[in-house]
CSV table of C-alpha atoms in Angstrom, one decimal:
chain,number,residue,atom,x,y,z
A,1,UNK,CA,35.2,-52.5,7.3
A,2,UNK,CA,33.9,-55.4,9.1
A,3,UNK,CA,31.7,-57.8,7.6
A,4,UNK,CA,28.8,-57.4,9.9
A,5,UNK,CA,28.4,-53.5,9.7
A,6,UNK,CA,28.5,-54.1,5.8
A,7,UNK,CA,25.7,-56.8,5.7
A,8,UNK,CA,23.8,-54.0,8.2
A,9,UNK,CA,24.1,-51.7,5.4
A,10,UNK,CA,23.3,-53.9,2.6
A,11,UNK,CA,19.8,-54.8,4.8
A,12,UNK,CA,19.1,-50.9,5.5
A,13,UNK,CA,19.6,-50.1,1.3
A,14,UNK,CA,17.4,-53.3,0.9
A,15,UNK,CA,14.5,-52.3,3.6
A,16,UNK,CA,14.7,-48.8,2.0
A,17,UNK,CA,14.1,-49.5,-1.5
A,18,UNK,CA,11.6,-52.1,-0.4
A,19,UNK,CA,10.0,-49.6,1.5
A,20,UNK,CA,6.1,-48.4,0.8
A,21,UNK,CA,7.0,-44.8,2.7
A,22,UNK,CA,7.3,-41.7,0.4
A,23,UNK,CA,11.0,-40.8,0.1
A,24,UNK,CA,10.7,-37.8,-1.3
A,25,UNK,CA,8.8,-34.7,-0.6
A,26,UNK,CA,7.8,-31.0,-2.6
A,27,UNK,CA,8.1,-28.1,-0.4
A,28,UNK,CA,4.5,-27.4,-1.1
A,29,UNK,CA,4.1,-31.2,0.8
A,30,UNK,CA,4.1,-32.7,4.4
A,31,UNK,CA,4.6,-35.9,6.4
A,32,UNK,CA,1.2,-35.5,8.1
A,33,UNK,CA,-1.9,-37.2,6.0
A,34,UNK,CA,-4.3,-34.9,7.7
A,35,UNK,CA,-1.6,-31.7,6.6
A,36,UNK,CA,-1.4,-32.1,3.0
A,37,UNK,CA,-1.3,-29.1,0.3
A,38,UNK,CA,-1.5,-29.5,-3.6
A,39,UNK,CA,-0.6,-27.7,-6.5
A,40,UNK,CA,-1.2,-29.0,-10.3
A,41,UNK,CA,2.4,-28.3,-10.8
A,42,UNK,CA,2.7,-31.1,-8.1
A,43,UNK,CA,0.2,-33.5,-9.2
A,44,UNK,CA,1.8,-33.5,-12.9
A,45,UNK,CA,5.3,-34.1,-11.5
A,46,UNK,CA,3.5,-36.7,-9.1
A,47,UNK,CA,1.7,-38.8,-12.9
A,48,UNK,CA,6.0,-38.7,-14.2
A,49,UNK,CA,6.0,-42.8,-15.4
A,50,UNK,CA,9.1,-44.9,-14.6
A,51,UNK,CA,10.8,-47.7,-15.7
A,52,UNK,CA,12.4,-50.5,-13.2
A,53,UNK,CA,16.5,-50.8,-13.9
A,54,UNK,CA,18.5,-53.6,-12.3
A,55,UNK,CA,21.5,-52.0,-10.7
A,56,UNK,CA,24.6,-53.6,-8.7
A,57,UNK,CA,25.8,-52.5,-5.2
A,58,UNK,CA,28.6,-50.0,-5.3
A,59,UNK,CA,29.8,-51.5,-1.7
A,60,UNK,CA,33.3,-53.3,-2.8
A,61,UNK,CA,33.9,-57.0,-1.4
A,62,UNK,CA,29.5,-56.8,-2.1
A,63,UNK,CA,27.1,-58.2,-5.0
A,64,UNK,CA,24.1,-57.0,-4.6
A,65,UNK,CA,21.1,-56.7,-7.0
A,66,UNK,CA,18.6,-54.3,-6.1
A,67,UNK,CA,15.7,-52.2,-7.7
A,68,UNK,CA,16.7,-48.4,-8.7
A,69,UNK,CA,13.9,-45.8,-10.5
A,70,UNK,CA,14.6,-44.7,-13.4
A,71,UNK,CA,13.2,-42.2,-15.6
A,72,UNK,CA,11.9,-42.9,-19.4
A,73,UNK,CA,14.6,-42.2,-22.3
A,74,UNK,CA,14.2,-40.8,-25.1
A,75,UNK,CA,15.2,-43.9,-27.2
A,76,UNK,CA,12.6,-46.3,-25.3
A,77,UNK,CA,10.3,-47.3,-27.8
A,78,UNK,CA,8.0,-48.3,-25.0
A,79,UNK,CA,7.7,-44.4,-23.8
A,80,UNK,CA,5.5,-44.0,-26.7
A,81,UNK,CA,3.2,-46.6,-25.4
A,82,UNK,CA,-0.2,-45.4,-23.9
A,83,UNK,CA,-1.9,-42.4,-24.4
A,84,UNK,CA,0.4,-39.6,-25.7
A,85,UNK,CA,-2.1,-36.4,-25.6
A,86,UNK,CA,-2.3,-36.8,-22.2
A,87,UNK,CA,1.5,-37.2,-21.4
A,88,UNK,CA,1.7,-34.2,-23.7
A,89,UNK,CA,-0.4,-32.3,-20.9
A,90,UNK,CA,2.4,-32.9,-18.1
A,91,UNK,CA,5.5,-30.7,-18.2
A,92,UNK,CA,8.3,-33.6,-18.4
A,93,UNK,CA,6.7,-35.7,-20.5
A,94,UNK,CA,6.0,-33.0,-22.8
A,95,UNK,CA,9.5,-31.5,-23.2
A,96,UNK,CA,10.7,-35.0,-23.9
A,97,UNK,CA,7.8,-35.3,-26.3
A,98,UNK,CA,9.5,-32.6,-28.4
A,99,UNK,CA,13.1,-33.6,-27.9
A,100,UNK,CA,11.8,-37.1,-29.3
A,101,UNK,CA,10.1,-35.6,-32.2
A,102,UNK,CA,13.1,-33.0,-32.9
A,103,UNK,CA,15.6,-35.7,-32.9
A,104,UNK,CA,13.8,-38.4,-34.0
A,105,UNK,CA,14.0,-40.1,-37.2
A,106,UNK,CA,11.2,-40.1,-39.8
A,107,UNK,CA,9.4,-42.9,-38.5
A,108,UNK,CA,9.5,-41.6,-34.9
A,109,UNK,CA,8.0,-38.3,-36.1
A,110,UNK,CA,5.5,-39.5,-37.8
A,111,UNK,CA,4.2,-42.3,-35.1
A,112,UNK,CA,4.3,-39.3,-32.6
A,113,UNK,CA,2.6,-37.2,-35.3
A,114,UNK,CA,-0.1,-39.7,-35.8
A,115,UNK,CA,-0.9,-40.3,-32.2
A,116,UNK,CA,-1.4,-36.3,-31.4
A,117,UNK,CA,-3.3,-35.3,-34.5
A,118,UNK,CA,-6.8,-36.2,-32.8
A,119,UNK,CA,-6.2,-34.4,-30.0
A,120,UNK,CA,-4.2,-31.3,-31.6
A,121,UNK,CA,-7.0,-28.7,-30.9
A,122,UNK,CA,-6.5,-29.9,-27.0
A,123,UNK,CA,-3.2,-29.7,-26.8
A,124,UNK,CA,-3.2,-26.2,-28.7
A,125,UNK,CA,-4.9,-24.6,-25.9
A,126,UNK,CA,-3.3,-26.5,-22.8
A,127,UNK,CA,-0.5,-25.3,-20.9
A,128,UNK,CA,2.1,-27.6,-22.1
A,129,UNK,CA,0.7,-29.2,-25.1
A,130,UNK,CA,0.7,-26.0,-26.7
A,131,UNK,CA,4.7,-26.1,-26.7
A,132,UNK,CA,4.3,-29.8,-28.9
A,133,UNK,CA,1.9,-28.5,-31.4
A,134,UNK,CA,4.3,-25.5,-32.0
A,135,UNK,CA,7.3,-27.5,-32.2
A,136,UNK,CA,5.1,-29.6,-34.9
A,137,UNK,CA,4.6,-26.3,-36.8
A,138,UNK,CA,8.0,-25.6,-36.9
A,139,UNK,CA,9.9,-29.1,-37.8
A,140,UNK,CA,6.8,-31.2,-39.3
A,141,UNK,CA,7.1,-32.2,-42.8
A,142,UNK,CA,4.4,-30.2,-45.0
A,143,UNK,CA,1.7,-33.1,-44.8
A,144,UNK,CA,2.0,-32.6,-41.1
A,145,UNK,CA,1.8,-28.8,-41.0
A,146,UNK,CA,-1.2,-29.3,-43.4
A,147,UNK,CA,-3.1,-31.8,-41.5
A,148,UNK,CA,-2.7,-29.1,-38.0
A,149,UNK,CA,-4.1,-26.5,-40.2
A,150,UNK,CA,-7.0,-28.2,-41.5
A,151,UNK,CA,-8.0,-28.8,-37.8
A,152,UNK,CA,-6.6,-25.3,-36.3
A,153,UNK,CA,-7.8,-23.1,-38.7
A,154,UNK,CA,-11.9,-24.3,-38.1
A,155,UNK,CA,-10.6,-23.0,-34.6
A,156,UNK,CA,-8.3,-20.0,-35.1
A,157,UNK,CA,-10.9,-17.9,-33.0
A,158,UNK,CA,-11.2,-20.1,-29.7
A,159,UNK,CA,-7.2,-20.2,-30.0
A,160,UNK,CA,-6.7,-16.3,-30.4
A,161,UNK,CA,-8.6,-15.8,-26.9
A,162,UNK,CA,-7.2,-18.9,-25.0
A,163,UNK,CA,-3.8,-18.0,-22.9
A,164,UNK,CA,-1.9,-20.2,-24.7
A,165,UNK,CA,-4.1,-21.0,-27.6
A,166,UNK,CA,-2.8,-17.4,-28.7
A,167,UNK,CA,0.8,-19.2,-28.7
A,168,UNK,CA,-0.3,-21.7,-31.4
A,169,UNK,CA,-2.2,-18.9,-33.6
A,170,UNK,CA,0.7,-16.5,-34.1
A,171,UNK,CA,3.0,-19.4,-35.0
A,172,UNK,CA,0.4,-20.7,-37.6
A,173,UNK,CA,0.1,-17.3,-38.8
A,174,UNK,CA,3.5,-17.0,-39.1
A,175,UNK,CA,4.1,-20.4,-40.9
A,176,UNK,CA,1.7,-19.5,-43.4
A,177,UNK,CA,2.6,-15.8,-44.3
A,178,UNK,CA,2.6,-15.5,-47.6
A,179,UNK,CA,0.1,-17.8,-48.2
A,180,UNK,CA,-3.4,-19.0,-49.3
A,181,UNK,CA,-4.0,-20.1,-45.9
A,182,UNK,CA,-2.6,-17.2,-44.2
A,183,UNK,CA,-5.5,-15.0,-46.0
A,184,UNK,CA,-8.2,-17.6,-45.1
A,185,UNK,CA,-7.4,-17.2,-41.4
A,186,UNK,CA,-7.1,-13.6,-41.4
A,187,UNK,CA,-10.0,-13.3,-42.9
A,188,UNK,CA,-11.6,-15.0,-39.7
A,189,UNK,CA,-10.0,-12.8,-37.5
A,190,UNK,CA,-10.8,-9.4,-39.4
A,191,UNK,CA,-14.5,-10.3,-38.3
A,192,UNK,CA,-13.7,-10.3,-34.3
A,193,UNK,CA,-11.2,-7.4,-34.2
A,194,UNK,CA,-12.5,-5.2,-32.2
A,195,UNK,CA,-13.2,-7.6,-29.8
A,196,UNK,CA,-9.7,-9.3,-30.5
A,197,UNK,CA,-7.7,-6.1,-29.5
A,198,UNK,CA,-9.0,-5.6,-26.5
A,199,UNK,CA,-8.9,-9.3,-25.3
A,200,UNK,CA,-6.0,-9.9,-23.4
A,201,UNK,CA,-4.6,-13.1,-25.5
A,202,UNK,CA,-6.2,-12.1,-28.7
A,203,UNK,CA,-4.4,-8.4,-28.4
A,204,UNK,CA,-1.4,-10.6,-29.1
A,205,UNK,CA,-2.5,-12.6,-32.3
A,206,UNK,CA,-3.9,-8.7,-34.0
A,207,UNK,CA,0.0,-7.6,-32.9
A,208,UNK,CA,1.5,-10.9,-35.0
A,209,UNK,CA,-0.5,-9.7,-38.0
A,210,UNK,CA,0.2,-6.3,-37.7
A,211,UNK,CA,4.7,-7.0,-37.4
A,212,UNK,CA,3.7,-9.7,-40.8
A,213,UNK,CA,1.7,-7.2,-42.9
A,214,UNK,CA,3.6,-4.0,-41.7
A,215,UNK,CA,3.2,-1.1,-43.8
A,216,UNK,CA,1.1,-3.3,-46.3
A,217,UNK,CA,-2.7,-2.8,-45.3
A,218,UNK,CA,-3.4,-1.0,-42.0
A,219,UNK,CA,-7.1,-0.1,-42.5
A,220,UNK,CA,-8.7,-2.7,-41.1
A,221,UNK,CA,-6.7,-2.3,-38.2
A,222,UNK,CA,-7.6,1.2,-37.8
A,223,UNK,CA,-11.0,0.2,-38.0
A,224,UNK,CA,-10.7,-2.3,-35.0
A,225,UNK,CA,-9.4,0.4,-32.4
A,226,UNK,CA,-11.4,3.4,-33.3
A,227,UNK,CA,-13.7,4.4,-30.4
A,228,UNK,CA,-11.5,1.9,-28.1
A,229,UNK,CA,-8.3,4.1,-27.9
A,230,UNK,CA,-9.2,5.5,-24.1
A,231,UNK,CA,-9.2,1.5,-23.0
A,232,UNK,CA,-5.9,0.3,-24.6
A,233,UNK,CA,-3.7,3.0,-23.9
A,234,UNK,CA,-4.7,1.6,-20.4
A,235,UNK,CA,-2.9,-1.5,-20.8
A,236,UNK,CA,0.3,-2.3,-21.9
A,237,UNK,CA,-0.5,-4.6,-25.1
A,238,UNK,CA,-3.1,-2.6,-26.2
A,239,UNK,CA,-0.7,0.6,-25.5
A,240,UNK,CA,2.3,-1.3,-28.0
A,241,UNK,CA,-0.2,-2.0,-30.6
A,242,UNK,CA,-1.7,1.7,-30.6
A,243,UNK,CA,2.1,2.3,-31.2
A,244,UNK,CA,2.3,-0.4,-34.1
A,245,UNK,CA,-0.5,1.6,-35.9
A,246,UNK,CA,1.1,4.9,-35.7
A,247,UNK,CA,4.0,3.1,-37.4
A,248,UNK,CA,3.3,1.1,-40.1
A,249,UNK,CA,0.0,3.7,-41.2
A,250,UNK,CA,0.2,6.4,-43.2
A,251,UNK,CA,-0.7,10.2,-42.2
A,252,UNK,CA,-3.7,10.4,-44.3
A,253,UNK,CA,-5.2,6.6,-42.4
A,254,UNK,CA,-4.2,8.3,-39.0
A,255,UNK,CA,-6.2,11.8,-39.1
A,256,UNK,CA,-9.2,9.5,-37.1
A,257,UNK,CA,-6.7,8.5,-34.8
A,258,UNK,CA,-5.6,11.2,-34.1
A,259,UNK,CA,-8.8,13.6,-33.0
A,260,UNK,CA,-9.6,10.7,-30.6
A,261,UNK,CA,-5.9,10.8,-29.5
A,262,UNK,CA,-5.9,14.4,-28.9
A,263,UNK,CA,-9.5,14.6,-27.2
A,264,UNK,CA,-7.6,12.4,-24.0
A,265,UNK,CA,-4.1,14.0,-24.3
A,266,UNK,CA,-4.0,15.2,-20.7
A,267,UNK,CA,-4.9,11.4,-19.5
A,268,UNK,CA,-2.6,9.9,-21.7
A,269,UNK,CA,0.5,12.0,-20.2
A,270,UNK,CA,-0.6,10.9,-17.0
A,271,UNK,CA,-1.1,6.9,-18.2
A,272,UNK,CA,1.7,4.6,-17.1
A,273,UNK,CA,1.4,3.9,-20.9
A,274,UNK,CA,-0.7,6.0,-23.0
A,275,UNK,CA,2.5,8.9,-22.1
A,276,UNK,CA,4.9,6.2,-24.3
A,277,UNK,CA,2.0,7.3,-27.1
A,278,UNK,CA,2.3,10.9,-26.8
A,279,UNK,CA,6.2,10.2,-26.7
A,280,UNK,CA,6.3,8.8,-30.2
A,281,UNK,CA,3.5,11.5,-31.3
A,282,UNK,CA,6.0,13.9,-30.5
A,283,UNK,CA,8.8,12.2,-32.5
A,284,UNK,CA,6.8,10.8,-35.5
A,285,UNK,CA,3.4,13.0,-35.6
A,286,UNK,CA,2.6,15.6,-38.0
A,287,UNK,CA,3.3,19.1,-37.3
A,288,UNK,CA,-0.3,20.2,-36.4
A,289,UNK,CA,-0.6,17.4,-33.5
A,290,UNK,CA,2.9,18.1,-32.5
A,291,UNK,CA,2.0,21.4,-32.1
A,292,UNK,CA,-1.2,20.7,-30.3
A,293,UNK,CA,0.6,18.4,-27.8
A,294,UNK,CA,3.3,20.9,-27.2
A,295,UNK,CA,0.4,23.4,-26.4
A,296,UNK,CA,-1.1,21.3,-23.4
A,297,UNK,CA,2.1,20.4,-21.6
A,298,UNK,CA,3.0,24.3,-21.6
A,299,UNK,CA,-0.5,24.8,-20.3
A,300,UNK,CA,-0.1,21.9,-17.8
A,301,UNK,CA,3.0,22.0,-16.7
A,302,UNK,CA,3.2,22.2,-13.5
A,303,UNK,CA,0.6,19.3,-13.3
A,304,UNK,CA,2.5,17.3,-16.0
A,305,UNK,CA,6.1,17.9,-14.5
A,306,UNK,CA,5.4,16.8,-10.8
A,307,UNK,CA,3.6,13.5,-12.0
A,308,UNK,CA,5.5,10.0,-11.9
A,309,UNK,CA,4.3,9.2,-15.6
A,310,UNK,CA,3.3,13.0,-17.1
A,311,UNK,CA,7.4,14.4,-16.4
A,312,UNK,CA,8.4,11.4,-19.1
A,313,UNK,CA,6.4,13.7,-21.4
A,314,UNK,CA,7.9,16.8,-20.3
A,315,UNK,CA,11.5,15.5,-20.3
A,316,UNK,CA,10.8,14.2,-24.1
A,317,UNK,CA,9.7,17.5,-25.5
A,318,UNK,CA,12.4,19.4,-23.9
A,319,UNK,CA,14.4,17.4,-25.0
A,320,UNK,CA,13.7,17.3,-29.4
A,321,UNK,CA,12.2,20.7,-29.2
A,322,UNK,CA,14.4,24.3,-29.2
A,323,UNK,CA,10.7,25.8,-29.3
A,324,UNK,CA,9.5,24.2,-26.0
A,325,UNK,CA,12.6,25.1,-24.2
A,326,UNK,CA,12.0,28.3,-25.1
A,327,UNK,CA,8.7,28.7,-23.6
A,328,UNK,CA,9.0,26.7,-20.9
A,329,UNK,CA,11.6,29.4,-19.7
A,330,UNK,CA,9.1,32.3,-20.1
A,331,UNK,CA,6.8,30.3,-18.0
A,332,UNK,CA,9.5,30.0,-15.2
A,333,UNK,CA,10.8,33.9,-15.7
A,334,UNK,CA,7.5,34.9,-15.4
A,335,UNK,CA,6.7,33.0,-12.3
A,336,UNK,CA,9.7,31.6,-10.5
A,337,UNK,CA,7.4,29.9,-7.8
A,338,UNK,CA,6.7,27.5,-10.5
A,339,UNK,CA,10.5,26.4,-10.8
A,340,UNK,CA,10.7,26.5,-7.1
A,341,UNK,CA,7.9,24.3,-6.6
A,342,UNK,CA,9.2,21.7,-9.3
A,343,UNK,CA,12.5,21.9,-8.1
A,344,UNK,CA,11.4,20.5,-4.6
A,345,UNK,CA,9.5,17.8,-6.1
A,346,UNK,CA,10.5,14.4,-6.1
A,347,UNK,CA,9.5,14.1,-10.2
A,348,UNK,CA,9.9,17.6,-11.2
A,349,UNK,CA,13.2,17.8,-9.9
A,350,UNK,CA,14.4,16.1,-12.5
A,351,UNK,CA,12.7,17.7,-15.2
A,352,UNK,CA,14.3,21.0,-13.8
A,353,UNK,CA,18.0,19.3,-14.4
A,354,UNK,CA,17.2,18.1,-17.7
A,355,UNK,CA,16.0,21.6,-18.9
A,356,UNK,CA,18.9,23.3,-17.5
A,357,UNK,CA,21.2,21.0,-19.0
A,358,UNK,CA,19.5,21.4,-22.2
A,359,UNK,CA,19.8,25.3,-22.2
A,360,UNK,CA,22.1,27.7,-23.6
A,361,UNK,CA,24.5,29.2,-21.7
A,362,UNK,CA,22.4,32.9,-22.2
A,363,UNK,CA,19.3,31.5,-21.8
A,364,UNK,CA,20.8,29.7,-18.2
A,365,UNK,CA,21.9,33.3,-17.2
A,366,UNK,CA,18.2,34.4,-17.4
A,367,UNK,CA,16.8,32.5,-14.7
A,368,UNK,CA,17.4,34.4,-11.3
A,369,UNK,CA,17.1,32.1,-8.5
A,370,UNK,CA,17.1,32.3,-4.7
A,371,UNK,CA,19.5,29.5,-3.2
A,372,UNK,CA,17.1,29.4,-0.2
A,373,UNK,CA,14.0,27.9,-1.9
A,374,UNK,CA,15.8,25.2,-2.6
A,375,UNK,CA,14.6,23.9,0.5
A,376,UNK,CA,14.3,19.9,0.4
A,377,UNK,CA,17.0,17.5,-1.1
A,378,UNK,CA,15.5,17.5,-4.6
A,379,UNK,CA,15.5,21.0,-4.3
A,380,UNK,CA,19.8,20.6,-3.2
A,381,UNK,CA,20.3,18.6,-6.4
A,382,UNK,CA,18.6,21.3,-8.5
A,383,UNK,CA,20.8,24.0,-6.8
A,384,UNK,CA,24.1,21.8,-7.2
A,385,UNK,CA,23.3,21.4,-11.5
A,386,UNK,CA,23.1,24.9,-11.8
A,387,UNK,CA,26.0,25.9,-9.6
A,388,UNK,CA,28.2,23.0,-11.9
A,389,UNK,CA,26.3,24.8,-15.3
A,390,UNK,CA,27.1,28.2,-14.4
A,391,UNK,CA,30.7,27.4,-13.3
């Protein structure tokens, strides 16, 4: 290479680095001053701190000394300069936060330890922080762990509503099972339950309690749903915790539970998650409800079997239940237009195939169908199971 066109590239690396224009741009970001879009995600990477490194020219035949950025290691003391709470708020900084205090020596973690303590209850409930304070709980020394809880615990109930407050209250309710100062928090958070279970974040904290205590005290948990069943079998976390109760609680703490259960059995079959509670109530329940369930989806069959959420229902008692197969064929013996109708459907199609399958080779026999009803392509696939169960 000649000399000259190398020296041209050594003053274009130089007039680059030297350079005040942005060299670097998000997607989320353009050239144009007057065109610009932000995100926080952007800001935060945009506050990342660098260090300057001294670097020499790769170009052989070339010395050249020039200014290259370089991001913070773990092992530069002077990362842990400045204000740490706040580099704990930004994503990077925060993940090397933890890898410092994970790998770090005794001295580290404590000096780390020492600088976030006054701003724990901060970085409990921020977006990031949350992850440091966590990864405290877990690999702090007992001091440490006792120090967070001292300042948590005065704010266990602001944490168990805050999105990722919640985070930082199921781990200290976790670290502390089994203790003194697991009872003095849930003793807090017995006095907002009902309020807990139906908040979003909180719904999450009542679920850590209920997986620690399991079958060990249930009441008060009972307590905190009754009259609110309608509204969390509506959602999904208030759905799984419903589901929690009915399995860690005994028959005789359920019989409440149950009447309000029953009174919204039809909606719940229908619910994109209250039919996952009438599921297990079919499994687990006592023989009265079972019975009582069993009762409505014969009566609403047709209704249950052609809906997206209510054929689950259907499918699950045929299924477990010699007694509902059984009557579900006398309905469709008595009135064949009924297993026409959910034959053709999209949903009750498939309820059809599953009974069939789950018949008797007798009992099969007694359904006399007309091959021309089957008349739309879920009505084909019907046709084609019992051709293959008859054959």
């Amino acid at each position: 290479m000649d000399p000259e066109d190398d020296q041209e590239i050594i003053d274009s690396i130089v007039n680059a680095l030297e350079s005040d224009e942005e060299r670097s741009f998000s997607p989320s970001q353009t050239r144009s001053d007057s065109n610009r879009t932000y995100s926080p995600q952007i800001k935060r990477q945009q506050q990342t701190q660098y260090t300057i490194k001294k670097i020499q020219s790769p170009i052989i035949g070339f010395k050249l000394d020039c200014w290259a950025i370089q991001p913070f290691s773990l092992d530069d003391d002077q990362y842990l300069d400045g204000d740490l709470v706040l580099k704990c708020k930004d994503q990077t900084n925060s993940r090397k936060i933890q890898g410092l205090f994970e790998k770090g020596n005794d001295e580290q973690r404590d000096f780390i330890f020492q600088k976030l303590l006054p701003g724990i209850v901060t970085l409990a409930n921020d977006i990031f922080g949350n992850y440091v304070v966590q990864r405290i709980l877990e690999q702090g020394n007992q001091q440490q762990k006792e120090l967070i809880f001292e300042h948590l615990s005065q704010q266990i109930l602001v944490l168990s509503y805050n999105t990722y407050g919640c985070r930082v209250a199921q781990k200290l309710l976790e670290i502390s099972y089994n203790t003194q100062k697991f009872e003095q928090i849930f003793k807090v958070i017995s006095t907002q339950v009902r309020n807990l279970v139906i908040d979003t974040n909180g719904n999450h904290v009542i679920q850590k309690i209920a997986e620690l205590l399991k079958s060990q005290k249930s009441d008060w948990l009972i307590e905190g749903v009754l009259g609110q069943i309608q509204k969390l079998s509506n959602d999904s976390h208030g759905c799984r915790l419903i589901q929690q109760i009915l399995e860690i609680s005994s028959i005789s703490q359920l019989n409440d539970i149950y009447k309000e259960l029953l009174s919204i059995q039809e909606e719940l079959c229908l619910s994109q998650y209250g039919n996952y509670i009438i599921q297990i109530l079919l499994l687990r329940g006592p023989i009265d409800v079972i019975y009582k369930i069993q009762n409505g989806i014969i009566k609403n069959l047709e209704k249950l079997s052609c809906d997206k959420f209510g054929s689950n229902v259907v499918d699950k008692s045929v299924n477990i239940s010699i007694y509902m197969r059984k009557e579900i064929l006398k309905v469709f013996i008595h009135n064949m237009n009924i297993f026409y109708k959910l034959s053709n459907n999209c949903y009750g199609n498939y309820v059809i195939q599953n009974f069939c399958k789950q018949l008797e080779y007798n009992q099969l026999l007694k359904l006399s169908y007309d091959s021309s009803q089957f008349n739309t392509q879920f009505g084909q696939h019907v046709y084609q199971t019992l051709q293959k169960l008859k054959n």
